[in-house]
Amino acid sequence: LAKTTQPISMDSYEGQEVNITCSHNNIATNDYITWYQQFPSQGPRFIIQGYKTKVTNEVASLFIPADRKSSTLSLPRVSLSDTAVYYCLVPSGGYNKLIFGAGTRLAVHP
Amino acid sequence: EPEVTQTPSHQVTQMGQEVILRCVPISNHLYFYWYRQILGQKVEFLVSFYNNEISEKSEIFDDQFSVERPDGSNFTLKIRSTKLEDSAMYFCASSALGRGSHEQYFGPGTRLTVT
């Protein structure tokens, strides 16, 4: 089970790019890295998943260096509505249960 | 866009009572899950379900909990005798793929309050 470490909180302003880095030093060879977003009183929402290098979708980009011991979620030009908790997850070793940590609480200010 | 739905949105019950939380997963998904989140705490895995049986369960999912897929659309979580510490948001999730995929779709949750 790969332990993940990410900042407890971050602040940003509307229009800025936000990068949230997660470390996962003991990630296994076959593990993927997955990011979720959660708004207050809502269920988590899948954002992006990757294995190596760079993955981009309509919401975010995920950068994974060659050693895969960390990953960075990049949110381009954030808005107030991006204020949420962001979770970095690496497979538990079980079937496909998700093990959530405390996440990074992102606050976007006007 | 298809979504997971849950009912009720809020359930208040007395300690010792049985509750059933209901979920309708996305129609072509085959893997189903329950998670819970106590106010201010982490999201915790409870159970995963595939092919009409439990695939995996956590330590939280003791004999007081059970899951069922009574028909082709609903997926339920039953708590037989609720305790105060069962008060939490309960999230149902579903996924199309199994092992190796972590793209799960969560419902809006049921807030369970045990008094």
mmCIF file with all atom_site columns, C-alpha atoms in Angstrom:
data_model
loop_
_atom_site.group_PDB
_atom_site.id
_atom_site.type_symbol
_atom_site.label_atom_id
_atom_site.label_alt_id
_atom_site.label_comp_id
_atom_site.label_asym_id
_atom_site.label_entity_id
_atom_site.label_seq_id
_atom_site.pdbx_PDB_ins_code
_atom_site.Cartn_x
_atom_site.Cartn_y
_atom_site.Cartn_z
_atom_site.occupancy
_atom_site.B_iso_or_equiv
_atom_site.pdbx_formal_charge
_atom_site.auth_seq_id
_atom_site.auth_comp_id
_atom_site.auth_asym_id
_atom_site.auth_atom_id
_atom_site.pdbx_PDB_model_num
ATOM 1   C CA . LEU A 1 1   ? 0.000   0.000   0.000   1.00 0.00 ? 1   LEU A CA 1
ATOM 2   C CA . ALA A 1 2   ? 1.591   3.240   -1.167  1.00 0.00 ? 2   ALA A CA 1
ATOM 3   C CA . LYS A 1 3   ? 1.295   6.035   1.383   1.00 0.00 ? 3   LYS A CA 1
ATOM 4   C CA . THR A 1 4   ? 0.530   9.460   -0.074  1.00 0.00 ? 4   THR A CA 1
ATOM 5   C CA . THR A 1 5   ? 1.492   12.845  1.334   1.00 0.00 ? 5   THR A CA 1
ATOM 6   C CA . GLN A 1 6   ? 0.017   16.126  0.124   1.00 0.00 ? 6   GLN A CA 1
ATOM 7   C CA . PRO A 1 7   ? -0.307  19.619  1.601   1.00 0.00 ? 7   PRO A CA 1
ATOM 8   C CA . ILE A 1 8   ? -3.146  20.085  4.036   1.00 0.00 ? 8   ILE A CA 1
ATOM 9   C CA . SER A 1 9   ? -4.284  23.339  2.479   1.00 0.00 ? 9   SER A CA 1
ATOM 10  C CA . MET A 1 10  ? -3.546  25.828  -0.300  1.00 0.00 ? 10  MET A CA 1
ATOM 11  C CA . ASP A 1 11  ? -4.809  29.262  -1.205  1.00 0.00 ? 11  ASP A CA 1
ATOM 12  C CA . SER A 1 12  ? -5.074  30.776  -4.641  1.00 0.00 ? 12  SER A CA 1
ATOM 13  C CA . TYR A 1 13  ? -6.816  33.553  -6.531  1.00 0.00 ? 13  TYR A CA 1
ATOM 14  C CA . GLU A 1 14  ? -9.206  33.424  -9.424  1.00 0.00 ? 14  GLU A CA 1
ATOM 15  C CA . GLY A 1 15  ? -7.485  33.055  -12.774 1.00 0.00 ? 15  GLY A CA 1
ATOM 16  C CA . GLN A 1 16  ? -4.291  31.561  -11.398 1.00 0.00 ? 16  GLN A CA 1
ATOM 17  C CA . GLU A 1 17  ? -2.900  28.140  -12.138 1.00 0.00 ? 17  GLU A CA 1
ATOM 18  C CA . VAL A 1 18  ? -2.816  25.833  -9.121  1.00 0.00 ? 18  VAL A CA 1
ATOM 19  C CA . ASN A 1 19  ? -0.413  22.939  -8.752  1.00 0.00 ? 19  ASN A CA 1
ATOM 20  C CA . ILE A 1 20  ? -0.949  20.395  -5.991  1.00 0.00 ? 20  ILE A CA 1
ATOM 21  C CA . THR A 1 21  ? 1.893   17.954  -5.479  1.00 0.00 ? 21  THR A CA 1
ATOM 22  C CA . CYS A 1 22  ? 1.510   14.538  -3.913  1.00 0.00 ? 22  CYS A CA 1
ATOM 23  C CA . SER A 1 23  ? 4.372   12.284  -2.881  1.00 0.00 ? 23  SER A CA 1
ATOM 24  C CA . HIS A 1 24  ? 4.067   8.498   -3.021  1.00 0.00 ? 24  HIS A CA 1
ATOM 25  C CA . ASN A 1 25  ? 7.569   7.197   -2.440  1.00 0.00 ? 25  ASN A CA 1
ATOM 26  C CA . ASN A 1 26  ? 6.724   3.502   -2.305  1.00 0.00 ? 26  ASN A CA 1
ATOM 27  C CA . ILE A 1 27  ? 4.435   3.334   -5.317  1.00 0.00 ? 27  ILE A CA 1
ATOM 28  C CA . ALA A 1 28  ? 4.465   -0.113  -6.928  1.00 0.00 ? 28  ALA A CA 1
ATOM 29  C CA . THR A 1 29  ? 5.368   -0.737  -10.555 1.00 0.00 ? 29  THR A CA 1
ATOM 30  C CA . ASN A 1 30  ? 1.795   -1.360  -11.680 1.00 0.00 ? 30  ASN A CA 1
ATOM 31  C CA . ASP A 1 31  ? 0.084   1.310   -9.577  1.00 0.00 ? 31  ASP A CA 1
ATOM 32  C CA . TYR A 1 32  ? -1.838  4.157   -11.138 1.00 0.00 ? 32  TYR A CA 1
ATOM 33  C CA . ILE A 1 33  ? -2.260  7.566   -9.538  1.00 0.00 ? 33  ILE A CA 1
ATOM 34  C CA . THR A 1 34  ? -5.768  8.907   -9.238  1.00 0.00 ? 34  THR A CA 1
ATOM 35  C CA . TRP A 1 35  ? -7.111  12.293  -8.160  1.00 0.00 ? 35  TRP A CA 1
ATOM 36  C CA . TYR A 1 36  ? -10.553 13.104  -6.829  1.00 0.00 ? 36  TYR A CA 1
ATOM 37  C CA . GLN A 1 37  ? -12.297 16.358  -5.936  1.00 0.00 ? 37  GLN A CA 1
ATOM 38  C CA . GLN A 1 38  ? -14.882 16.798  -3.194  1.00 0.00 ? 38  GLN A CA 1
ATOM 39  C CA . PHE A 1 39  ? -17.153 19.768  -2.553  1.00 0.00 ? 39  PHE A CA 1
ATOM 40  C CA . PRO A 1 40  ? -18.757 20.170  0.886   1.00 0.00 ? 40  PRO A CA 1
ATOM 41  C CA . SER A 1 41  ? -21.619 17.741  1.512   1.00 0.00 ? 41  SER A CA 1
ATOM 42  C CA . GLN A 1 42  ? -21.120 16.055  -1.850  1.00 0.00 ? 42  GLN A CA 1
ATOM 43  C CA . GLY A 1 43  ? -19.603 12.778  -2.954  1.00 0.00 ? 43  GLY A CA 1
ATOM 44  C CA . PRO A 1 44  ? -16.050 12.700  -4.317  1.00 0.00 ? 44  PRO A CA 1
ATOM 45  C CA . ARG A 1 45  ? -15.719 13.222  -8.044  1.00 0.00 ? 45  ARG A CA 1
ATOM 46  C CA . PHE A 1 46  ? -13.093 11.539  -10.237 1.00 0.00 ? 46  PHE A CA 1
ATOM 47  C CA . ILE A 1 47  ? -10.807 14.096  -11.888 1.00 0.00 ? 47  ILE A CA 1
ATOM 48  C CA . ILE A 1 48  ? -7.949  12.296  -13.568 1.00 0.00 ? 48  ILE A CA 1
ATOM 49  C CA . GLN A 1 49  ? -5.807  9.174   -13.499 1.00 0.00 ? 49  GLN A CA 1
ATOM 50  C CA . GLY A 1 50  ? -2.337  8.517   -14.867 1.00 0.00 ? 50  GLY A CA 1
ATOM 51  C CA . TYR A 1 51  ? 0.597   6.147   -14.876 1.00 0.00 ? 51  TYR A CA 1
ATOM 52  C CA . LYS A 1 52  ? 3.522   8.188   -16.173 1.00 0.00 ? 52  LYS A CA 1
ATOM 53  C CA . THR A 1 53  ? 4.519   11.439  -17.923 1.00 0.00 ? 53  THR A CA 1
ATOM 54  C CA . LYS A 1 54  ? 1.522   13.655  -18.568 1.00 0.00 ? 54  LYS A CA 1
ATOM 55  C CA . VAL A 1 55  ? -2.211  13.191  -18.808 1.00 0.00 ? 55  VAL A CA 1
ATOM 56  C CA . THR A 1 56  ? -4.614  15.982  -19.698 1.00 0.00 ? 56  THR A CA 1
ATOM 57  C CA . ASN A 1 57  ? -8.367  16.189  -19.828 1.00 0.00 ? 57  ASN A CA 1
ATOM 58  C CA . GLU A 1 58  ? -10.900 19.004  -19.950 1.00 0.00 ? 58  GLU A CA 1
ATOM 59  C CA . VAL A 1 59  ? -10.575 19.640  -16.219 1.00 0.00 ? 59  VAL A CA 1
ATOM 60  C CA . ALA A 1 60  ? -6.931  19.197  -15.259 1.00 0.00 ? 60  ALA A CA 1
ATOM 61  C CA . SER A 1 61  ? -3.474  17.925  -16.112 1.00 0.00 ? 61  SER A CA 1
ATOM 62  C CA . LEU A 1 62  ? -1.490  15.356  -14.219 1.00 0.00 ? 62  LEU A CA 1
ATOM 63  C CA . PHE A 1 63  ? 2.295   15.389  -14.331 1.00 0.00 ? 63  PHE A CA 1
ATOM 64  C CA . ILE A 1 64  ? 4.216   12.316  -13.229 1.00 0.00 ? 64  ILE A CA 1
ATOM 65  C CA . PRO A 1 65  ? 8.036   12.321  -13.287 1.00 0.00 ? 65  PRO A CA 1
ATOM 66  C CA . ALA A 1 66  ? 10.025  9.337   -14.476 1.00 0.00 ? 66  ALA A CA 1
ATOM 67  C CA . ASP A 1 67  ? 10.605  7.937   -10.987 1.00 0.00 ? 67  ASP A CA 1
ATOM 68  C CA . ARG A 1 68  ? 6.840   8.157   -10.267 1.00 0.00 ? 68  ARG A CA 1
ATOM 69  C CA . LYS A 1 69  ? 7.489   8.964   -6.617  1.00 0.00 ? 69  LYS A CA 1
ATOM 70  C CA . SER A 1 70  ? 5.382   12.085  -6.868  1.00 0.00 ? 70  SER A CA 1
ATOM 71  C CA . SER A 1 71  ? 2.683   13.572  -9.035  1.00 0.00 ? 71  SER A CA 1
ATOM 72  C CA . THR A 1 72  ? 1.325   17.063  -9.588  1.00 0.00 ? 72  THR A CA 1
ATOM 73  C CA . LEU A 1 73  ? -2.274  17.935  -10.297 1.00 0.00 ? 73  LEU A CA 1
ATOM 74  C CA . SER A 1 74  ? -2.481  21.148  -12.282 1.00 0.00 ? 74  SER A CA 1
ATOM 75  C CA . LEU A 1 75  ? -5.686  23.178  -12.420 1.00 0.00 ? 75  LEU A CA 1
ATOM 76  C CA . PRO A 1 76  ? -5.501  25.914  -15.071 1.00 0.00 ? 76  PRO A CA 1
ATOM 77  C CA . ARG A 1 77  ? -7.073  29.288  -14.337 1.00 0.00 ? 77  ARG A CA 1
ATOM 78  C CA . VAL A 1 78  ? -9.035  28.382  -11.225 1.00 0.00 ? 78  VAL A CA 1
ATOM 79  C CA . SER A 1 79  ? -12.355 29.965  -10.350 1.00 0.00 ? 79  SER A CA 1
ATOM 80  C CA . LEU A 1 80  ? -14.228 30.281  -7.059  1.00 0.00 ? 80  LEU A CA 1
ATOM 81  C CA . SER A 1 81  ? -16.066 27.070  -7.904  1.00 0.00 ? 81  SER A CA 1
ATOM 82  C CA . ASP A 1 82  ? -12.793 25.113  -7.746  1.00 0.00 ? 82  ASP A CA 1
ATOM 83  C CA . THR A 1 83  ? -12.741 25.597  -3.986  1.00 0.00 ? 83  THR A CA 1
ATOM 84  C CA . ALA A 1 84  ? -12.820 22.008  -2.756  1.00 0.00 ? 84  ALA A CA 1
ATOM 85  C CA . VAL A 1 85  ? -10.775 19.218  -1.205  1.00 0.00 ? 85  VAL A CA 1
ATOM 86  C CA . TYR A 1 86  ? -8.476  17.393  -3.635  1.00 0.00 ? 86  TYR A CA 1
ATOM 87  C CA . TYR A 1 87  ? -7.381  13.838  -2.946  1.00 0.00 ? 87  TYR A CA 1
ATOM 88  C CA . CYS A 1 88  ? -4.419  11.977  -4.363  1.00 0.00 ? 88  CYS A CA 1
ATOM 89  C CA . LEU A 1 89  ? -4.893  8.202   -4.242  1.00 0.00 ? 89  LEU A CA 1
ATOM 90  C CA . VAL A 1 90  ? -2.721  5.247   -5.105  1.00 0.00 ? 90  VAL A CA 1
ATOM 91  C CA . PRO A 1 91  ? -4.318  1.790   -5.171  1.00 0.00 ? 91  PRO A CA 1
ATOM 92  C CA . SER A 1 92  ? -4.806  0.048   -1.870  1.00 0.00 ? 92  SER A CA 1
ATOM 93  C CA . GLY A 1 93  ? -3.737  -3.353  -3.059  1.00 0.00 ? 93  GLY A CA 1
ATOM 94  C CA . GLY A 1 94  ? -7.280  -4.543  -2.693  1.00 0.00 ? 94  GLY A CA 1
ATOM 95  C CA . TYR A 1 95  ? -9.704  -4.964  -5.538  1.00 0.00 ? 95  TYR A CA 1
ATOM 96  C CA . ASN A 1 96  ? -10.446 -1.355  -6.290  1.00 0.00 ? 96  ASN A CA 1
ATOM 97  C CA . LYS A 1 97  ? -11.469 0.157   -3.007  1.00 0.00 ? 97  LYS A CA 1
ATOM 98  C CA . LEU A 1 98  ? -10.443 3.776   -2.632  1.00 0.00 ? 98  LEU A CA 1
ATOM 99  C CA . ILE A 1 99  ? -8.496  4.762   0.471   1.00 0.00 ? 99  ILE A CA 1
ATOM 100 C CA . PHE A 1 100 ? -8.842  8.487   1.019   1.00 0.00 ? 100 PHE A CA 1
ATOM 101 C CA . GLY A 1 101 ? -6.453  10.563  3.063   1.00 0.00 ? 101 GLY A CA 1
ATOM 102 C CA . ALA A 1 102 ? -7.139  14.017  4.402   1.00 0.00 ? 102 ALA A CA 1
ATOM 103 C CA . GLY A 1 103 ? -6.610  15.615  1.013   1.00 0.00 ? 103 GLY A CA 1
ATOM 104 C CA . THR A 1 104 ? -5.626  19.180  0.170   1.00 0.00 ? 104 THR A CA 1
ATOM 105 C CA . ARG A 1 105 ? -8.166  21.853  0.971   1.00 0.00 ? 105 ARG A CA 1
ATOM 106 C CA . LEU A 1 106 ? -7.950  24.426  -1.825  1.00 0.00 ? 106 LEU A CA 1
ATOM 107 C CA . ALA A 1 107 ? -9.450  27.844  -1.233  1.00 0.00 ? 107 ALA A CA 1
ATOM 108 C CA . VAL A 1 108 ? -9.817  30.126  -4.243  1.00 0.00 ? 108 VAL A CA 1
ATOM 109 C CA . HIS A 1 109 ? -10.241 33.801  -3.424  1.00 0.00 ? 109 HIS A CA 1
ATOM 110 C CA . PRO A 1 110 ? -11.708 36.591  -5.570  1.00 0.00 ? 110 PRO A CA 1
ATOM 111 C CA . GLU B 2 1   ? -24.854 12.321  -18.281 1.00 0.00 ? 1   GLU B CA 1
ATOM 112 C CA . PRO B 2 2   ? -25.696 9.200   -16.254 1.00 0.00 ? 2   PRO B CA 1
ATOM 113 C CA . GLU B 2 3   ? -25.356 9.539   -12.501 1.00 0.00 ? 3   GLU B CA 1
ATOM 114 C CA . VAL B 2 4   ? -25.634 7.589   -9.291  1.00 0.00 ? 4   VAL B CA 1
ATOM 115 C CA . THR B 2 5   ? -28.693 8.471   -7.244  1.00 0.00 ? 5   THR B CA 1
ATOM 116 C CA . GLN B 2 6   ? -29.327 7.891   -3.557  1.00 0.00 ? 6   GLN B CA 1
ATOM 117 C CA . THR B 2 7   ? -32.405 8.014   -1.353  1.00 0.00 ? 7   THR B CA 1
ATOM 118 C CA . PRO B 2 8   ? -33.249 9.414   1.048   1.00 0.00 ? 8   PRO B CA 1
ATOM 119 C CA . SER B 2 9   ? -31.043 12.491  1.115   1.00 0.00 ? 9   SER B CA 1
ATOM 120 C CA . HIS B 2 10  ? -31.430 12.701  4.886   1.00 0.00 ? 10  HIS B CA 1
ATOM 121 C CA . GLN B 2 11  ? -32.511 10.007  7.337   1.00 0.00 ? 11  GLN B CA 1
ATOM 122 C CA . VAL B 2 12  ? -33.064 10.539  11.028  1.00 0.00 ? 12  VAL B CA 1
ATOM 123 C CA . THR B 2 13  ? -33.448 7.466   13.189  1.00 0.00 ? 13  THR B CA 1
ATOM 124 C CA . GLN B 2 14  ? -33.321 6.455   16.803  1.00 0.00 ? 14  GLN B CA 1
ATOM 125 C CA . MET B 2 15  ? -30.544 4.350   18.250  1.00 0.00 ? 15  MET B CA 1
ATOM 126 C CA . GLY B 2 16  ? -31.266 0.645   17.861  1.00 0.00 ? 16  GLY B CA 1
ATOM 127 C CA . GLN B 2 17  ? -33.494 1.071   14.816  1.00 0.00 ? 17  GLN B CA 1
ATOM 128 C CA . GLU B 2 18  ? -32.838 -0.502  11.446  1.00 0.00 ? 18  GLU B CA 1
ATOM 129 C CA . VAL B 2 19  ? -32.203 1.714   8.423   1.00 0.00 ? 19  VAL B CA 1
ATOM 130 C CA . ILE B 2 20  ? -31.942 0.938   4.745   1.00 0.00 ? 20  ILE B CA 1
ATOM 131 C CA . LEU B 2 21  ? -30.105 3.318   2.477   1.00 0.00 ? 21  LEU B CA 1
ATOM 132 C CA . ARG B 2 22  ? -30.855 3.010   -1.198  1.00 0.00 ? 22  ARG B CA 1
ATOM 133 C CA . CYS B 2 23  ? -28.773 3.628   -4.275  1.00 0.00 ? 23  CYS B CA 1
ATOM 134 C CA . VAL B 2 24  ? -29.323 3.336   -7.996  1.00 0.00 ? 24  VAL B CA 1
ATOM 135 C CA . PRO B 2 25  ? -25.918 2.876   -9.667  1.00 0.00 ? 25  PRO B CA 1
ATOM 136 C CA . ILE B 2 26  ? -25.192 3.822   -13.251 1.00 0.00 ? 26  ILE B CA 1
ATOM 137 C CA . SER B 2 27  ? -27.000 1.293   -15.387 1.00 0.00 ? 27  SER B CA 1
ATOM 138 C CA . ASN B 2 28  ? -24.148 -0.444  -17.189 1.00 0.00 ? 28  ASN B CA 1
ATOM 139 C CA . HIS B 2 29  ? -21.812 -0.522  -14.202 1.00 0.00 ? 29  HIS B CA 1
ATOM 140 C CA . LEU B 2 30  ? -20.958 -3.838  -12.602 1.00 0.00 ? 30  LEU B CA 1
ATOM 141 C CA . TYR B 2 31  ? -19.041 -2.833  -9.448  1.00 0.00 ? 31  TYR B CA 1
ATOM 142 C CA . PHE B 2 32  ? -20.719 -1.182  -6.512  1.00 0.00 ? 32  PHE B CA 1
ATOM 143 C CA . TYR B 2 33  ? -19.424 0.360   -3.310  1.00 0.00 ? 33  TYR B CA 1
ATOM 144 C CA . TRP B 2 34  ? -20.442 2.007   -0.086  1.00 0.00 ? 34  TRP B CA 1
ATOM 145 C CA . TYR B 2 35  ? -18.336 4.611   1.676   1.00 0.00 ? 35  TYR B CA 1
ATOM 146 C CA . ARG B 2 36  ? -19.056 6.782   4.654   1.00 0.00 ? 36  ARG B CA 1
ATOM 147 C CA . GLN B 2 37  ? -17.774 10.111  5.902   1.00 0.00 ? 37  GLN B CA 1
ATOM 148 C CA . ILE B 2 38  ? -18.229 11.207  9.471   1.00 0.00 ? 38  ILE B CA 1
ATOM 149 C CA . LEU B 2 39  ? -18.529 14.983  9.694   1.00 0.00 ? 39  LEU B CA 1
ATOM 150 C CA . GLY B 2 40  ? -15.114 16.590  9.364   1.00 0.00 ? 40  GLY B CA 1
ATOM 151 C CA . GLN B 2 41  ? -13.315 13.292  8.794   1.00 0.00 ? 41  GLN B CA 1
ATOM 152 C CA . LYS B 2 42  ? -11.994 11.240  5.892   1.00 0.00 ? 42  LYS B CA 1
ATOM 153 C CA . VAL B 2 43  ? -14.055 9.283   3.408   1.00 0.00 ? 43  VAL B CA 1
ATOM 154 C CA . GLU B 2 44  ? -13.913 5.646   4.552   1.00 0.00 ? 44  GLU B CA 1
ATOM 155 C CA . PHE B 2 45  ? -14.410 2.527   2.450   1.00 0.00 ? 45  PHE B CA 1
ATOM 156 C CA . LEU B 2 46  ? -17.071 0.141   3.742   1.00 0.00 ? 46  LEU B CA 1
ATOM 157 C CA . VAL B 2 47  ? -17.701 -2.534  1.139   1.00 0.00 ? 47  VAL B CA 1
ATOM 158 C CA . SER B 2 48  ? -17.409 -3.443  -2.519  1.00 0.00 ? 48  SER B CA 1
ATOM 159 C CA . PHE B 2 49  ? -19.851 -5.695  -4.374  1.00 0.00 ? 49  PHE B CA 1
ATOM 160 C CA . TYR B 2 50  ? -19.612 -7.544  -7.659  1.00 0.00 ? 50  TYR B CA 1
ATOM 161 C CA . ASN B 2 51  ? -21.534 -10.363 -9.277  1.00 0.00 ? 51  ASN B CA 1
ATOM 162 C CA . ASN B 2 52  ? -24.018 -10.457 -6.410  1.00 0.00 ? 52  ASN B CA 1
ATOM 163 C CA . GLU B 2 53  ? -21.500 -10.933 -3.688  1.00 0.00 ? 53  GLU B CA 1
ATOM 164 C CA . ILE B 2 54  ? -19.207 -8.910  -1.473  1.00 0.00 ? 54  ILE B CA 1
ATOM 165 C CA . SER B 2 55  ? -15.731 -8.542  -2.988  1.00 0.00 ? 55  SER B CA 1
ATOM 166 C CA . GLU B 2 56  ? -14.106 -6.798  -0.090  1.00 0.00 ? 56  GLU B CA 1
ATOM 167 C CA . LYS B 2 57  ? -15.129 -5.172  3.172   1.00 0.00 ? 57  LYS B CA 1
ATOM 168 C CA . SER B 2 58  ? -13.466 -3.022  5.770   1.00 0.00 ? 58  SER B CA 1
ATOM 169 C CA . GLU B 2 59  ? -13.254 -3.481  9.522   1.00 0.00 ? 59  GLU B CA 1
ATOM 170 C CA . ILE B 2 60  ? -16.091 -1.000  9.873   1.00 0.00 ? 60  ILE B CA 1
ATOM 171 C CA . PHE B 2 61  ? -18.431 -3.309  7.940   1.00 0.00 ? 61  PHE B CA 1
ATOM 172 C CA . ASP B 2 62  ? -19.308 -5.635  10.791  1.00 0.00 ? 62  ASP B CA 1
ATOM 173 C CA . ASP B 2 63  ? -22.310 -7.916  11.320  1.00 0.00 ? 63  ASP B CA 1
ATOM 174 C CA . GLN B 2 64  ? -24.580 -4.918  11.766  1.00 0.00 ? 64  GLN B CA 1
ATOM 175 C CA . PHE B 2 65  ? -24.125 -4.015  8.119   1.00 0.00 ? 65  PHE B CA 1
ATOM 176 C CA . SER B 2 66  ? -25.361 -5.823  5.038   1.00 0.00 ? 66  SER B CA 1
ATOM 177 C CA . VAL B 2 67  ? -25.673 -5.040  1.357   1.00 0.00 ? 67  VAL B CA 1
ATOM 178 C CA . GLU B 2 68  ? -28.040 -6.312  -1.254  1.00 0.00 ? 68  GLU B CA 1
ATOM 179 C CA . ARG B 2 69  ? -28.897 -5.870  -4.875  1.00 0.00 ? 69  ARG B CA 1
ATOM 180 C CA . PRO B 2 70  ? -32.564 -6.856  -4.706  1.00 0.00 ? 70  PRO B CA 1
ATOM 181 C CA . ASP B 2 71  ? -33.278 -6.223  -8.372  1.00 0.00 ? 71  ASP B CA 1
ATOM 182 C CA . GLY B 2 72  ? -31.471 -5.112  -11.488 1.00 0.00 ? 72  GLY B CA 1
ATOM 183 C CA . SER B 2 73  ? -31.197 -1.495  -10.487 1.00 0.00 ? 73  SER B CA 1
ATOM 184 C CA . ASN B 2 74  ? -31.085 -0.916  -6.736  1.00 0.00 ? 74  ASN B CA 1
ATOM 185 C CA . PHE B 2 75  ? -28.177 -1.427  -4.365  1.00 0.00 ? 75  PHE B CA 1
ATOM 186 C CA . THR B 2 76  ? -28.929 -1.139  -0.662  1.00 0.00 ? 76  THR B CA 1
ATOM 187 C CA . LEU B 2 77  ? -27.020 -0.784  2.583   1.00 0.00 ? 77  LEU B CA 1
ATOM 188 C CA . LYS B 2 78  ? -28.779 -1.979  5.726   1.00 0.00 ? 78  LYS B CA 1
ATOM 189 C CA . ILE B 2 79  ? -27.721 -1.153  9.245   1.00 0.00 ? 79  ILE B CA 1
ATOM 190 C CA . ARG B 2 80  ? -29.563 -3.518  11.583  1.00 0.00 ? 80  ARG B CA 1
ATOM 191 C CA . SER B 2 81  ? -29.294 -1.722  14.885  1.00 0.00 ? 81  SER B CA 1
ATOM 192 C CA . THR B 2 82  ? -27.981 1.791   14.534  1.00 0.00 ? 82  THR B CA 1
ATOM 193 C CA . LYS B 2 83  ? -25.585 3.341   17.009  1.00 0.00 ? 83  LYS B CA 1
ATOM 194 C CA . LEU B 2 84  ? -24.847 7.002   17.629  1.00 0.00 ? 84  LEU B CA 1
ATOM 195 C CA . GLU B 2 85  ? -21.460 6.572   15.959  1.00 0.00 ? 85  GLU B CA 1
ATOM 196 C CA . ASP B 2 86  ? -23.145 5.480   12.725  1.00 0.00 ? 86  ASP B CA 1
ATOM 197 C CA . SER B 2 87  ? -24.141 9.106   12.138  1.00 0.00 ? 87  SER B CA 1
ATOM 198 C CA . ALA B 2 88  ? -22.371 10.073  8.917   1.00 0.00 ? 88  ALA B CA 1
ATOM 199 C CA . MET B 2 89  ? -22.778 10.758  5.210   1.00 0.00 ? 89  MET B CA 1
ATOM 200 C CA . TYR B 2 90  ? -23.072 7.490   3.327   1.00 0.00 ? 90  TYR B CA 1
ATOM 201 C CA . PHE B 2 91  ? -21.978 7.501   -0.286  1.00 0.00 ? 91  PHE B CA 1
ATOM 202 C CA . CYS B 2 92  ? -22.754 4.874   -2.857  1.00 0.00 ? 92  CYS B CA 1
ATOM 203 C CA . ALA B 2 93  ? -20.447 4.543   -5.854  1.00 0.00 ? 93  ALA B CA 1
ATOM 204 C CA . SER B 2 94  ? -20.268 2.439   -8.965  1.00 0.00 ? 94  SER B CA 1
ATOM 205 C CA . SER B 2 95  ? -17.700 1.690   -11.628 1.00 0.00 ? 95  SER B CA 1
ATOM 206 C CA . ALA B 2 96  ? -17.659 0.001   -15.004 1.00 0.00 ? 96  ALA B CA 1
ATOM 207 C CA . LEU B 2 97  ? -14.251 -1.561  -14.606 1.00 0.00 ? 97  LEU B CA 1
ATOM 208 C CA . GLY B 2 98  ? -12.846 -3.724  -11.895 1.00 0.00 ? 98  GLY B CA 1
ATOM 209 C CA . ARG B 2 99  ? -9.388  -4.322  -10.557 1.00 0.00 ? 99  ARG B CA 1
ATOM 210 C CA . GLY B 2 100 ? -6.856  -1.722  -11.632 1.00 0.00 ? 100 GLY B CA 1
ATOM 211 C CA . SER B 2 101 ? -9.331  1.024   -12.368 1.00 0.00 ? 101 SER B CA 1
ATOM 212 C CA . HIS B 2 102 ? -10.078 3.643   -9.774  1.00 0.00 ? 102 HIS B CA 1
ATOM 213 C CA . GLU B 2 103 ? -12.595 5.683   -11.716 1.00 0.00 ? 103 GLU B CA 1
ATOM 214 C CA . GLN B 2 104 ? -15.646 5.482   -9.534  1.00 0.00 ? 104 GLN B CA 1
ATOM 215 C CA . TYR B 2 105 ? -18.811 7.540   -9.737  1.00 0.00 ? 105 TYR B CA 1
ATOM 216 C CA . PHE B 2 106 ? -20.242 8.672   -6.439  1.00 0.00 ? 106 PHE B CA 1
ATOM 217 C CA . GLY B 2 107 ? -23.802 9.544   -5.544  1.00 0.00 ? 107 GLY B CA 1
ATOM 218 C CA . PRO B 2 108 ? -24.811 12.682  -3.652  1.00 0.00 ? 108 PRO B CA 1
ATOM 219 C CA . GLY B 2 109 ? -24.952 10.795  -0.356  1.00 0.00 ? 109 GLY B CA 1
ATOM 220 C CA . THR B 2 110 ? -27.442 10.104  2.410   1.00 0.00 ? 110 THR B CA 1
ATOM 221 C CA . ARG B 2 111 ? -26.945 11.975  5.637   1.00 0.00 ? 111 ARG B CA 1
ATOM 222 C CA . LEU B 2 112 ? -27.771 9.571   8.466   1.00 0.00 ? 112 LEU B CA 1
ATOM 223 C CA . THR B 2 113 ? -28.438 11.061  11.864  1.00 0.00 ? 113 THR B CA 1
ATOM 224 C CA . VAL B 2 114 ? -28.823 8.665   14.778  1.00 0.00 ? 114 VAL B CA 1
ATOM 225 C CA . THR B 2 115 ? -30.340 10.162  17.920  1.00 0.00 ? 115 THR B CA 1
#
